[in-house]
Structures are given as structure tokens and as C-alpha cells.
């Protein structure tokens, strides 16, 4: 495919580093991690591309926000993930901004592991409305201020968290940084 940019510069090492960053972010909500090693096509930022290269593969159904369609060939080439026509059919998804969580599979009480993980690309992980995080993985509360989440995000997240043990997990990405919001974390206005 002519015109595709490379994936990870060092596929094994870069993917392992990114995987560790995602695991750390999931286990410590609110912690911002930095990733590198990839020069993605627009509109993907470095963090979004690194997470996608790390977490999706030929066995993972994947939904791509239509607004990010320009990256479809790159993702298909590097990851080989089968496309899901409908968000509900995807194990992983990518959206520019927060997508409507009710469109995705939240799993159920018998199969919470079947829920989707959404990689949400935002303008920045700082400079937005402060959000206080509490719950598993946090000894004390943490505060994040991602720019680009809707004003009613705490209410949206309460509904998602109310589905526990089912629910959607989010990986927030901006530039070369990422943070995670596992379905177990509580989010309130700070």
C-alpha cells in the first residue's frame, strides 16, 4: 500500500512499553503516561496510534469513528483487525471525542469481559474541567482535567459505572499522553 507510514519503530519493544503504560494507567486511574515510537497518519495522535497498535490485532473486532476514516487503511495494514460495521459489535473502538457509550457493547453480568474498550482522542489531557476520581486503584482521590469531554461527563460516567460488573472502559489519548478510566472508577466534578 503506497503512502502508508510505518508502525512502531521497534515493534516488540515499543509495543511492550505501550502495553505497560496502558496497564499502569488502568490500574492507577488519573495517572498520565507518555508513549512514543510511532509516527501515525492524521487524524491519529501518537498515543492513540500506539494504543491501537498494541491492543488490536487480527482477532479483535474494531470500530473506527467515521470522522477518522483517513486512518482506516493504516490501522487495517498494521493491525489486521476485522472492522465492525456497528459500534455494538466491536471489542475495541476509536473515537475523536467521546462517542455515545450506549452504542457499544457494555457486556453483561454473566460476561462482563465482552464489553468494549474505547480509545478516545482528545485535544489535551489537561486544561479541561477538573474531575475527581476515586475507587479501586486509588488510595486517595486523583484529579484529572481532560480537555474535550462533554460538560455532563460525570453523569454519563455514573450511568456507565452503574452497569458494573459490565460497562465500558476508556483510554483517553492526547498527543503522546494517555490516561485510563476503567469502569470501576468513580468520576465527579472536582
Backbone as a chain_set.jsonl record, in Angstrom:
{"seq": "XXXXXXXXXXXXXXXXXXXXXXXXXXXXXXXXXXXXXXXXXXXXXXXXXXXXXXXXXXXXXXXXXXXXXXXXXXXXXXXXXXXXXXXXXXXXXXXXXXXXXXXXXXXXXXXXXXXXXXXXXXXXXXXXXXXXXXXXXXXXXXXXXXXXXXXXXXXXXXXXXXXXXXXXXXXXXXXXXXXXXXXXXXXXXX", "coords": {"N": [[0.836, -1.179, 0.0], [0.783, 1.973, -1.031], [1.967, 5.011, 0.334], [1.456, 4.627, 3.045], [2.365, 5.235, 6.394], [4.999, 4.122, 8.596], [4.645, 1.641, 11.233], [5.254, 0.944, 14.624], [8.574, 1.95, 15.476], [10.361, 0.162, 16.685], [8.966, -2.648, 16.836], [8.526, -4.77, 18.813], [9.693, -3.904, 21.309], [8.573, -1.275, 21.553], [5.812, -1.822, 21.56], [5.649, -3.377, 23.884], [6.404, -1.487, 25.82], [4.329, 0.379, 25.52], [2.122, -1.245, 26.182], [2.666, -1.739, 28.867], [2.386, 0.874, 29.825], [-0.358, 1.318, 29.356], [-1.465, -0.671, 31.031], [-0.543, 0.28, 33.516], [-1.865, 2.754, 33.577], [-4.532, 1.889, 33.635], [-4.59, 0.554, 36.065], [-4.038, 2.541, 37.821], [-5.963, 4.884, 37.911], [-6.221, 8.134, 36.498], [-3.543, 8.693, 36.413], [-1.191, 10.006, 34.221], [0.38, 8.855, 31.373], [3.227, 8.686, 29.188], [3.826, 7.952, 25.802], [5.623, 6.647, 22.943], [7.309, 6.195, 19.754], [6.012, 5.88, 17.328], [4.848, 7.208, 14.223], [2.078, 8.366, 13.356], [-0.626, 8.473, 10.88], [-2.676, 11.338, 10.073], [-5.985, 11.406, 11.323], [-4.891, 10.51, 13.693], [-3.332, 10.716, 16.885], [-0.092, 10.365, 18.451], [-0.284, 8.83, 20.851], [-2.845, 7.575, 20.611], [-2.457, 6.046, 18.255], [-0.335, 4.375, 19.097], [-1.568, 2.933, 21.177], [-3.589, 1.592, 19.727], [-2.008, 0.03, 17.961], [-0.884, -1.617, 19.838], [-2.971, -2.94, 21.227], [-4.917, -4.009, 19.465], [-5.557, -6.601, 17.054], [-5.5, -9.162, 14.472], [-7.528, -10.785, 15.451], [-9.304, -9.236, 16.776], [-12.249, -7.489, 16.909], [-12.966, -4.327, 15.553], [-14.004, -0.955, 15.728], [-14.105, 2.066, 13.954], [-14.316, 5.507, 14.332], [-16.198, 7.298, 12.01], [-15.289, 9.875, 11.355], [-12.599, 9.637, 11.509], [-11.802, 8.26, 9.348], [-9.703, 8.491, 7.488], [-7.543, 7.22, 8.601], [-8.063, 4.57, 8.405], [-6.977, 2.7, 6.478], [-4.318, 2.558, 7.353], [-4.576, 1.484, 9.941], [-5.813, -0.965, 9.307], [-3.781, -2.154, 7.765], [-1.543, -2.302, 9.562], [-2.567, -3.54, 11.85], [-4.466, -5.43, 11.142], [-7.018, -5.873, 12.03], [-10.352, -7.03, 12.058], [-13.008, -5.131, 10.721], [-15.772, -3.714, 12.435], [-19.055, -3.226, 11.581], [-21.02, -2.026, 13.042], [-20.969, -0.12, 16.055], [-21.662, -1.609, 18.378], [-20.768, -4.152, 17.86], [-18.073, -4.246, 18.24], [-14.996, -5.049, 19.855], [-12.974, -3.346, 20.477], [-12.684, 0.187, 20.067], [-12.286, 3.309, 18.336], [-12.523, 6.744, 18.829], [-12.933, 10.147, 17.89], [-13.089, 12.408, 20.201], [-15.63, 11.994, 22.747], [-17.61, 9.247, 22.168], [-21.054, 8.166, 21.93], [-21.689, 6.213, 24.563], [-23.677, 4.297, 24.892], [-23.98, 3.08, 22.483], [-22.198, 1.041, 22.283], [-21.035, -2.292, 23.143], [-21.613, -3.156, 26.363], [-21.189, -5.425, 27.729], [-22.348, -7.946, 30.072], [-23.78, -9.201, 33.182], [-23.105, -11.913, 33.264], [-21.083, -12.04, 31.416], [-18.977, -9.907, 31.645], [-16.518, -9.399, 30.527], [-16.849, -9.202, 27.838], [-17.297, -6.648, 27.098], [-16.764, -3.44, 25.453], [-13.724, -1.623, 24.842], [-12.884, 1.698, 24.594], [-10.889, 3.836, 22.76], [-10.344, 7.092, 23.205], [-9.773, 10.003, 21.578], [-8.6, 13.12, 22.491], [-8.234, 16.754, 22.62], [-6.39, 17.518, 24.61], [-4.98, 16.275, 27.682], [-5.04, 17.884, 29.779], [-6.205, 21.045, 31.1], [-8.961, 21.073, 30.884], [-12.268, 20.793, 32.389], [-11.931, 20.138, 35.827], [-11.886, 16.838, 37.147], [-12.706, 14.63, 39.73], [-11.404, 11.593, 40.716], [-12.125, 8.452, 42.15], [-11.948, 5.327, 43.924], [-11.274, 1.823, 43.102], [-7.791, 1.152, 42.867], [-6.942, 3.579, 43.658], [-5.6, 5.07, 46.379], [-6.0, 7.526, 47.617], [-8.127, 10.172, 46.425], [-7.855, 11.197, 42.971], [-7.128, 13.769, 40.607], [-8.053, 14.754, 37.384], [-8.015, 16.62, 34.31], [-9.171, 16.475, 31.578], [-9.323, 17.903, 28.358], [-12.031, 18.498, 26.284], [-13.978, 16.616, 26.873], [-17.519, 16.076, 27.265], [-19.635, 18.443, 29.024], [-21.429, 17.162, 30.708], [-20.142, 14.845, 31.446], [-19.551, 13.554, 34.028], [-22.141, 12.587, 34.747], [-22.721, 10.913, 32.58], [-20.732, 9.043, 33.009], [-21.473, 8.007, 35.508], [-23.787, 6.569, 34.826], [-22.622, 4.604, 33.191], [-20.896, 3.368, 35.023], [-22.772, 2.358, 36.75], [-23.561, 0.024, 35.564], [-21.902, -1.966, 36.393], [-20.937, -5.338, 37.09], [-20.537, -5.101, 34.381], [-19.887, -2.746, 31.692], [-18.253, 0.025, 30.048], [-14.809, 0.558, 29.289], [-12.483, 3.24, 29.181], [-9.798, 4.644, 27.311], [-8.088, 7.452, 27.396], [-6.605, 9.644, 25.12], [-4.145, 11.982, 24.065], [-2.06, 13.847, 22.048], [1.079, 12.693, 22.852], [0.333, 11.404, 25.143], [-1.482, 9.432, 27.577], [-4.303, 8.344, 29.517], [-6.344, 6.389, 31.703], [-9.715, 5.319, 32.195], [-11.069, 3.025, 33.907], [-14.019, 0.996, 34.152], [-14.647, 0.747, 36.818], [-13.945, 3.022, 38.247], [-14.909, 5.926, 40.023], [-16.258, 9.009, 38.988], [-16.38, 12.421, 39.533], [-17.395, 15.889, 39.511], [-14.802, 18.123, 40.224]], "CA": [[0.0, 0.0, 0.0], [1.588, 3.175, -1.194], [1.563, 6.149, 1.142], [1.262, 4.316, 4.459], [3.506, 5.46, 7.274], [5.418, 2.941, 9.357], [4.071, 1.422, 12.556], [6.278, 1.171, 15.631], [9.963, 1.904, 15.023], [10.854, -1.108, 17.214], [7.662, -3.22, 17.152], [8.437, -5.546, 20.056], [9.977, -3.062, 22.481], [7.613, -0.178, 21.649], [4.52, -2.385, 21.963], [5.744, -3.772, 25.293], [6.394, -0.262, 26.629], [2.977, 0.939, 25.48], [1.251, -2.131, 26.951], [2.932, -1.455, 30.286], [1.786, 2.189, 30.113], [-1.819, 1.135, 29.423], [-1.75, -1.407, 32.27], [-0.311, 1.193, 34.627], [-2.949, 3.738, 33.574], [-5.773, 1.214, 34.063], [-4.517, 0.191, 37.482], [-3.896, 3.786, 38.584], [-6.744, 5.893, 37.183], [-5.796, 9.509, 36.681], [-2.115, 8.84, 36.117], [-0.948, 10.267, 32.803], [1.591, 8.2, 30.873], [3.733, 9.154, 27.902], [4.226, 6.872, 24.899], [6.35, 7.108, 21.753], [7.728, 5.114, 18.872], [5.187, 5.758, 16.126], [4.511, 8.452, 13.515], [0.808, 7.966, 12.747], [-1.272, 9.375, 9.931], [-3.788, 12.128, 10.603], [-6.038, 12.3, 12.47], [-4.434, 9.837, 14.909], [-2.192, 11.244, 17.621], [0.891, 9.331, 18.779], [-0.796, 7.921, 21.891], [-3.93, 6.757, 20.049], [-1.875, 5.067, 17.342], [0.431, 3.39, 19.872], [-2.517, 2.054, 21.873], [-4.221, 0.725, 18.739], [-1.019, -0.956, 17.522], [-0.59, -2.512, 20.953], [-4.103, -3.701, 21.746], [-5.776, -4.693, 18.495], [-4.884, -7.486, 16.105], [-6.381, -9.83, 13.506], [-8.616, -11.489, 16.135], [-10.024, -8.242, 17.555], [-13.16, -6.656, 16.127], [-12.601, -2.941, 15.774], [-14.843, 0.071, 15.1], [-13.414, 3.333, 13.78], [-15.14, 6.696, 14.155], [-16.163, 7.706, 10.603], [-14.519, 11.112, 11.217], [-11.178, 9.255, 11.461], [-11.706, 7.32, 8.235], [-8.424, 8.597, 6.789], [-6.58, 6.313, 9.238], [-8.552, 3.2, 8.284], [-6.024, 1.841, 5.747], [-3.146, 2.382, 8.208], [-4.955, 0.542, 11.007], [-6.029, -2.28, 8.688], [-2.49, -2.702, 7.349], [-0.655, -2.609, 10.689], [-3.205, -4.347, 12.9], [-5.222, -6.529, 10.546], [-8.244, -6.086, 12.794], [-11.581, -7.002, 11.258], [-13.87, -3.979, 11.012], [-17.147, -3.918, 12.892], [-19.926, -2.253, 10.931], [-21.787, -1.348, 14.092], [-20.179, 0.011, 17.29], [-22.017, -2.662, 19.329], [-20.091, -5.401, 17.506], [-16.624, -4.069, 18.374], [-14.319, -5.262, 21.135], [-12.238, -2.099, 20.654], [-13.163, 1.256, 19.199], [-11.553, 4.576, 18.374], [-13.376, 7.89, 18.514], [-12.433, 11.507, 18.052], [-14.052, 12.899, 21.187], [-16.379, 10.918, 23.398], [-18.752, 8.691, 21.438], [-22.198, 7.766, 22.753], [-21.332, 4.912, 25.147], [-24.78, 3.34, 24.771], [-23.888, 2.429, 21.17], [-21.184, -0.011, 22.36], [-21.341, -3.445, 23.978], [-21.161, -2.981, 27.744], [-21.133, -6.731, 28.379], [-23.461, -8.22, 30.984], [-23.311, -9.788, 34.443], [-22.51, -13.225, 33.014], [-19.916, -11.888, 30.553], [-18.506, -8.518, 31.624], [-15.296, -9.305, 29.718], [-17.216, -8.986, 26.433], [-17.547, -5.224, 26.873], [-15.822, -2.722, 24.596], [-12.79, -0.609, 25.324], [-12.871, 2.769, 23.606], [-9.769, 4.774, 22.749], [-10.955, 8.394, 22.944], [-8.756, 11.018, 21.326], [-8.997, 14.455, 22.945], [-7.221, 17.769, 22.325], [-5.369, 17.554, 25.663], [-5.39, 15.64, 28.94], [-5.027, 18.954, 30.777], [-6.858, 22.271, 30.661], [-10.412, 20.944, 30.868], [-12.932, 20.845, 33.694], [-11.343, 19.146, 36.734], [-12.698, 15.692, 37.553], [-12.129, 13.888, 40.848], [-11.526, 10.15, 40.553], [-11.955, 7.652, 43.363], [-12.309, 3.928, 43.732], [-10.183, 0.863, 43.022], [-6.538, 1.626, 42.3], [-6.635, 4.904, 44.206], [-5.604, 5.164, 47.839], [-6.676, 8.803, 47.795], [-8.695, 10.576, 45.146], [-6.964, 11.814, 41.993], [-7.822, 14.755, 39.776], [-7.622, 14.94, 36.007], [-8.769, 17.696, 33.662], [-9.066, 16.303, 30.133], [-9.996, 18.902, 27.54], [-12.797, 17.927, 25.19], [-15.089, 15.773, 27.317], [-18.735, 16.88, 27.409], [-19.876, 19.007, 30.362], [-22.178, 16.199, 31.522], [-19.399, 13.593, 31.527], [-19.755, 12.809, 35.277], [-23.433, 11.881, 34.697], [-22.54, 9.829, 31.611], [-19.9, 8.005, 33.636], [-22.268, 7.351, 36.568], [-24.64, 5.564, 34.17], [-21.753, 3.505, 32.771], [-20.419, 2.682, 36.23], [-23.922, 1.662, 37.322], [-23.718, -1.272, 34.893], [-20.9, -2.883, 36.926], [-19.587, -5.565, 36.586], [-20.444, -4.728, 32.977], [-19.559, -1.34, 31.492], [-17.224, 0.383, 29.069], [-13.546, 1.126, 29.773], [-11.972, 4.265, 28.279], [-8.406, 5.061, 27.305], [-8.061, 8.816, 26.885], [-5.323, 9.928, 24.471], [-3.923, 13.314, 23.504], [-0.635, 13.978, 21.739], [1.809, 11.461, 23.189], [-0.045, 11.03, 26.51], [-2.703, 8.652, 27.765], [-4.811, 8.07, 30.861], [-7.428, 5.423, 31.572], [-10.864, 5.32, 33.101], [-11.732, 1.725, 33.949], [-15.446, 1.096, 34.542], [-14.78, 0.721, 38.282], [-13.593, 4.286, 38.876], [-15.972, 6.906, 40.214], [-15.886, 10.312, 38.452], [-17.225, 13.518, 39.995], [-16.839, 17.219, 39.295], [-13.88, 18.471, 41.317]], "C": [[0.884, 1.247, 0.0], [1.039, 4.281, -0.298], [1.325, 5.858, 2.611], [2.53, 4.618, 5.243], [3.801, 4.184, 8.042], [4.618, 2.827, 10.651], [5.12, 1.771, 13.596], [7.666, 1.09, 15.01], [10.606, 0.591, 15.45], [9.616, -1.857, 17.707], [7.557, -3.953, 18.492], [8.613, -4.651, 21.281], [8.941, -1.948, 22.653], [6.24, -0.68, 22.082], [4.545, -2.8, 23.433], [5.703, -2.55, 26.203], [4.986, 0.346, 26.668], [2.012, 0.08, 26.298], [1.423, -1.886, 28.445], [2.315, -0.12, 30.696], [0.268, 2.088, 30.237], [-2.194, 0.395, 30.701], [-1.599, -0.513, 33.498], [-1.438, 2.22, 34.72], [-4.261, 3.113, 34.035], [-5.753, 0.91, 35.558], [-4.376, 1.411, 38.388], [-4.639, 4.897, 37.852], [-6.289, 7.312, 37.53], [-4.332, 9.743, 36.408], [-1.947, 9.004, 34.611], [0.399, 9.663, 32.424], [1.965, 8.789, 29.518], [4.163, 7.942, 27.086], [4.899, 7.476, 23.67], [6.552, 5.937, 20.804], [6.934, 4.97, 17.597], [4.919, 7.144, 15.542], [3.227, 8.168, 12.731], [0.304, 8.944, 11.686], [-2.35, 10.192, 10.646], [-5.066, 11.328, 10.43], [-5.532, 11.671, 13.769], [-3.285, 10.602, 15.563], [-1.267, 10.072, 17.959], [0.325, 8.331, 19.785], [-1.898, 7.015, 21.351], [-3.365, 5.669, 19.153], [-1.11, 3.985, 18.091], [-0.496, 2.416, 20.585], [-3.176, 1.095, 20.88], [-3.252, -0.349, 18.253], [-0.748, -2.009, 18.593], [-1.749, -3.441, 21.289], [-4.965, -4.423, 20.716], [-4.945, -5.518, 17.522], [-5.93, -8.167, 15.231], [-7.543, -10.589, 14.147], [-9.541, -10.545, 16.89], [-10.946, -7.439, 16.651], [-12.973, -5.204, 16.543], [-13.547, -2.009, 15.029], [-14.072, 1.378, 15.09], [-14.427, 4.44, 13.555], [-15.058, 7.123, 12.681], [-15.354, 8.984, 10.366], [-13.009, 10.834, 11.147], [-10.902, 8.292, 10.314], [-10.387, 7.356, 7.492], [-7.376, 7.652, 7.365], [-6.949, 4.846, 9.051], [-7.544, 2.275, 7.596], [-4.787, 1.555, 6.597], [-3.428, 1.356, 9.3], [-5.122, -0.858, 10.43], [-4.703, -2.935, 8.318], [-1.652, -3.154, 8.544], [-1.259, -3.559, 11.71], [-3.961, -5.554, 12.345], [-6.534, -6.808, 11.242], [-9.467, -6.065, 11.883], [-12.467, -5.834, 11.691], [-15.244, -4.436, 11.476], [-17.992, -2.831, 12.237], [-20.685, -1.41, 11.953], [-20.924, -1.25, 15.349], [-20.434, -1.127, 18.279], [-21.266, -3.968, 19.084], [-18.581, -5.361, 17.733], [-16.127, -4.367, 19.779], [-13.518, -4.014, 21.506], [-12.792, -1.072, 19.678], [-12.251, 2.462, 19.348], [-12.526, 5.677, 18.02], [-12.629, 9.196, 18.74], [-13.448, 12.196, 18.954], [-14.833, 11.722, 21.738], [-17.573, 10.503, 22.554], [-19.863, 8.355, 22.435], [-21.944, 6.345, 23.277], [-22.433, 3.875, 24.986], [-24.773, 2.619, 23.428], [-22.95, 1.219, 21.188], [-21.63, -1.131, 23.301], [-20.75, -3.221, 25.37], [-21.005, -4.311, 28.458], [-22.387, -6.94, 29.217], [-22.903, -8.897, 32.231], [-22.648, -11.147, 34.252], [-21.237, -13.126, 32.18], [-19.414, -10.456, 30.5], [-17.263, -8.327, 30.758], [-15.6, -9.086, 28.236], [-17.464, -7.511, 26.121], [-16.454, -4.596, 26.017], [-14.889, -1.833, 25.41], [-12.712, 0.436, 24.222], [-11.647, 3.652, 23.82], [-10.368, 6.103, 22.303], [-9.848, 9.43, 22.76], [-9.326, 12.398, 21.652], [-7.915, 15.462, 22.572], [-6.075, 17.79, 23.339], [-5.895, 16.795, 26.877], [-5.311, 16.632, 30.096], [-5.804, 20.148, 30.212], [-8.366, 22.21, 30.587], [-10.987, 21.1, 32.26], [-12.343, 19.767, 34.599], [-12.352, 18.072, 37.145], [-11.972, 14.962, 38.679], [-12.442, 12.407, 40.643], [-11.332, 9.477, 41.896], [-12.363, 6.222, 43.055], [-11.094, 3.035, 43.646], [-8.965, 1.426, 42.299], [-6.093, 2.971, 42.838], [-6.727, 4.887, 45.72], [-6.339, 6.431, 48.261], [-7.287, 9.17, 46.45], [-7.612, 11.2, 44.266], [-7.788, 12.803, 41.185], [-7.187, 14.781, 38.393], [-8.479, 16.044, 35.402], [-8.659, 17.579, 32.141], [-9.901, 17.351, 29.393], [-10.748, 18.199, 26.425], [-13.883, 16.957, 25.596], [-16.332, 16.642, 27.454], [-18.93, 17.332, 28.86], [-20.595, 18.023, 31.275], [-21.452, 14.857, 31.665], [-19.578, 12.871, 32.868], [-21.078, 12.026, 35.294], [-23.364, 10.704, 33.72], [-21.773, 8.688, 32.265], [-20.641, 7.298, 34.759], [-23.164, 6.269, 35.969], [-23.805, 4.356, 33.746], [-21.307, 2.678, 33.981], [-21.544, 1.881, 36.903], [-24.184, 0.305, 36.688], [-22.808, -2.346, 35.475], [-21.537, -4.188, 37.404], [-19.438, -5.329, 35.08], [-20.055, -3.252, 32.893], [-18.4, -1.174, 30.531], [-15.989, 0.898, 29.798], [-13.068, 2.133, 28.728], [-10.468, 4.418, 28.433], [-8.401, 6.42, 26.624], [-6.674, 9.112, 26.339], [-5.298, 11.357, 23.955], [-2.428, 13.473, 23.262], [0.084, 12.669, 21.99], [1.498, 10.993, 24.614], [-1.334, 10.224, 26.526], [-3.03, 8.54, 29.245], [-5.985, 7.117, 30.67], [-8.508, 5.647, 32.612], [-11.502, 3.937, 33.029], [-13.146, 1.896, 34.497], [-15.64, 1.15, 36.054], [-14.559, 2.063, 38.948], [-14.822, 5.208, 38.945], [-15.445, 8.267, 39.744], [-16.895, 11.344, 38.923], [-16.594, 14.847, 39.593], [-15.967, 17.559, 40.492], [-14.188, 19.855, 41.845]], "O": [[1.63, 1.503, 0.945], [-0.172, 4.468, -0.18], [1.013, 6.78, 3.364], [3.634, 4.295, 4.804], [2.965, 3.284, 8.129], [3.996, 3.789, 11.102], [5.806, 2.785, 13.468], [7.913, 0.268, 14.128], [11.322, -0.03, 14.664], [9.244, -1.722, 18.873], [6.586, -3.763, 19.224], [7.773, -4.647, 22.181], [8.478, -1.699, 23.767], [5.573, -0.031, 22.887], [3.566, -2.596, 24.15], [5.043, -2.571, 27.242], [4.514, 0.772, 27.722], [1.177, 0.614, 27.028], [0.447, -1.834, 29.194], [1.778, 0.002, 31.798], [-0.326, 2.703, 31.123], [-3.139, 0.786, 31.386], [-2.428, -0.548, 34.408], [-1.914, 2.524, 35.814], [-5.026, 3.754, 34.757], [-6.78, 0.999, 36.231], [-4.577, 1.31, 39.598], [-4.011, 5.759, 37.236], [-6.015, 7.636, 38.685], [-3.917, 10.882, 36.193], [-2.498, 8.231, 33.827], [1.419, 9.921, 33.065], [1.118, 9.322, 28.801], [4.787, 7.019, 27.61], [4.758, 8.667, 23.394], [6.037, 4.84, 21.021], [7.158, 4.022, 16.843], [4.782, 8.124, 16.274], [3.288, 7.773, 11.567], [0.752, 10.088, 11.61], [-2.867, 9.786, 11.687], [-5.196, 10.617, 9.434], [-5.725, 12.245, 14.841], [-2.377, 11.077, 14.88], [-1.637, 8.913, 17.768], [0.443, 7.121, 19.592], [-1.886, 5.811, 21.607], [-3.744, 4.504, 19.27], [-1.223, 2.804, 17.76], [-0.243, 1.212, 20.599], [-3.304, -0.094, 21.168], [-3.63, -1.515, 18.142], [-0.423, -3.154, 18.281], [-1.53, -4.61, 21.605], [-5.677, -5.363, 21.069], [-3.801, -5.187, 17.21], [-7.103, -7.795, 15.248], [-8.462, -10.999, 13.438], [-10.462, -10.995, 17.571], [-10.479, -6.776, 15.724], [-12.839, -4.893, 17.727], [-13.86, -2.229, 13.859], [-13.459, 1.756, 16.088], [-15.295, 4.33, 12.689], [-13.958, 7.293, 12.156], [-14.79, 9.16, 9.287], [-12.236, 11.712, 10.765], [-9.89, 7.591, 10.311], [-9.983, 6.345, 6.916], [-6.412, 7.316, 6.677], [-6.213, 3.967, 9.498], [-7.285, 1.176, 8.087], [-4.262, 0.442, 6.572], [-2.615, 0.467, 9.552], [-4.627, -1.83, 11.002], [-4.519, -4.133, 8.531], [-1.113, -4.26, 8.543], [-0.533, -4.305, 12.367], [-4.077, -6.58, 13.015], [-7.11, -7.88, 11.061], [-9.6, -5.183, 11.035], [-12.648, -5.587, 12.883], [-15.798, -5.414, 10.973], [-17.671, -1.647, 12.335], [-20.948, -0.227, 11.734], [-20.217, -2.202, 15.68], [-19.504, -1.566, 18.955], [-21.14, -4.796, 19.987], [-17.886, -6.336, 17.448], [-16.754, -3.986, 20.767], [-13.394, -3.666, 22.68], [-13.299, -1.414, 18.61], [-11.545, 2.616, 20.345], [-13.266, 5.576, 17.041], [-11.813, 9.324, 19.652], [-14.548, 12.529, 18.512], [-14.711, 10.597, 21.255], [-18.446, 11.32, 22.26], [-19.623, 8.274, 23.64], [-21.982, 5.386, 22.507], [-22.143, 2.679, 24.949], [-25.496, 1.637, 23.257], [-22.906, 0.455, 20.224], [-22.5, -0.932, 24.149], [-19.534, -3.11, 25.527], [-20.722, -4.341, 29.656], [-23.364, -6.203, 29.087], [-21.7, -9.14, 32.327], [-21.731, -11.498, 34.994], [-20.398, -14.026, 32.226], [-19.418, -9.841, 29.434], [-16.987, -7.216, 30.305], [-14.687, -8.81, 27.458], [-17.806, -7.169, 24.989], [-15.362, -5.146, 25.877], [-15.221, -1.367, 26.5], [-12.5, 0.105, 23.055], [-11.405, 4.147, 24.921], [-10.839, 6.234, 21.173], [-9.08, 9.697, 23.684], [-10.384, 12.787, 21.158], [-6.796, 15.07, 22.242], [-4.927, 18.048, 22.978], [-7.105, 16.687, 27.076], [-5.495, 16.26, 31.254], [-6.029, 20.243, 29.005], [-8.999, 23.212, 30.254], [-10.288, 21.489, 33.195], [-12.258, 18.607, 34.198], [-13.509, 18.364, 37.448], [-10.771, 14.708, 38.592], [-13.591, 12.024, 40.426], [-10.479, 9.881, 42.686], [-13.033, 5.948, 42.059], [-10.003, 3.424, 44.061], [-9.083, 2.084, 41.265], [-5.006, 3.451, 42.518], [-7.809, 4.711, 46.28], [-7.191, 6.404, 49.15], [-6.985, 8.534, 45.44], [-6.586, 11.669, 44.759], [-9.009, 12.678, 41.095], [-5.965, 14.824, 38.246], [-9.546, 16.364, 35.925], [-8.121, 18.471, 31.487], [-11.038, 17.637, 29.768], [-10.17, 17.392, 25.698], [-14.647, 16.508, 24.742], [-16.214, 17.834, 27.734], [-18.453, 16.689, 29.795], [-20.392, 18.045, 32.489], [-22.081, 13.844, 31.972], [-19.747, 11.652, 32.856], [-21.119, 10.909, 35.81], [-23.889, 9.627, 34.002], [-22.116, 7.518, 32.099], [-20.455, 6.096, 34.948], [-23.29, 5.181, 36.531], [-24.23, 3.214, 33.922], [-21.34, 1.447, 33.954], [-21.295, 0.859, 37.542], [-24.956, -0.487, 37.228], [-22.918, -3.515, 35.103], [-22.578, -4.153, 38.061], [-18.321, -5.355, 34.562], [-19.91, -2.589, 33.92], [-17.666, -2.119, 30.244], [-16.105, 1.594, 30.807], [-13.227, 1.908, 27.529], [-9.93, 4.334, 29.538], [-8.675, 6.53, 25.429], [-5.674, 8.863, 27.013], [-6.304, 11.875, 23.471], [-1.622, 13.26, 24.168], [-0.265, 11.644, 21.404], [2.292, 10.277, 25.224], [-2.162, 10.317, 25.619], [-2.153, 8.629, 30.104], [-6.558, 7.051, 29.583], [-8.257, 6.092, 33.732], [-12.374, 3.696, 32.193], [-13.421, 2.848, 35.227], [-16.702, 1.562, 36.521], [-14.944, 2.242, 40.104], [-15.649, 5.244, 38.033], [-14.315, 8.638, 40.064], [-18.102, 11.179, 38.745], [-15.387, 14.917, 39.36], [-16.347, 17.313, 41.637], [-13.521, 20.326, 42.766]]}, "num_chains": 1, "name": "protein.A"}
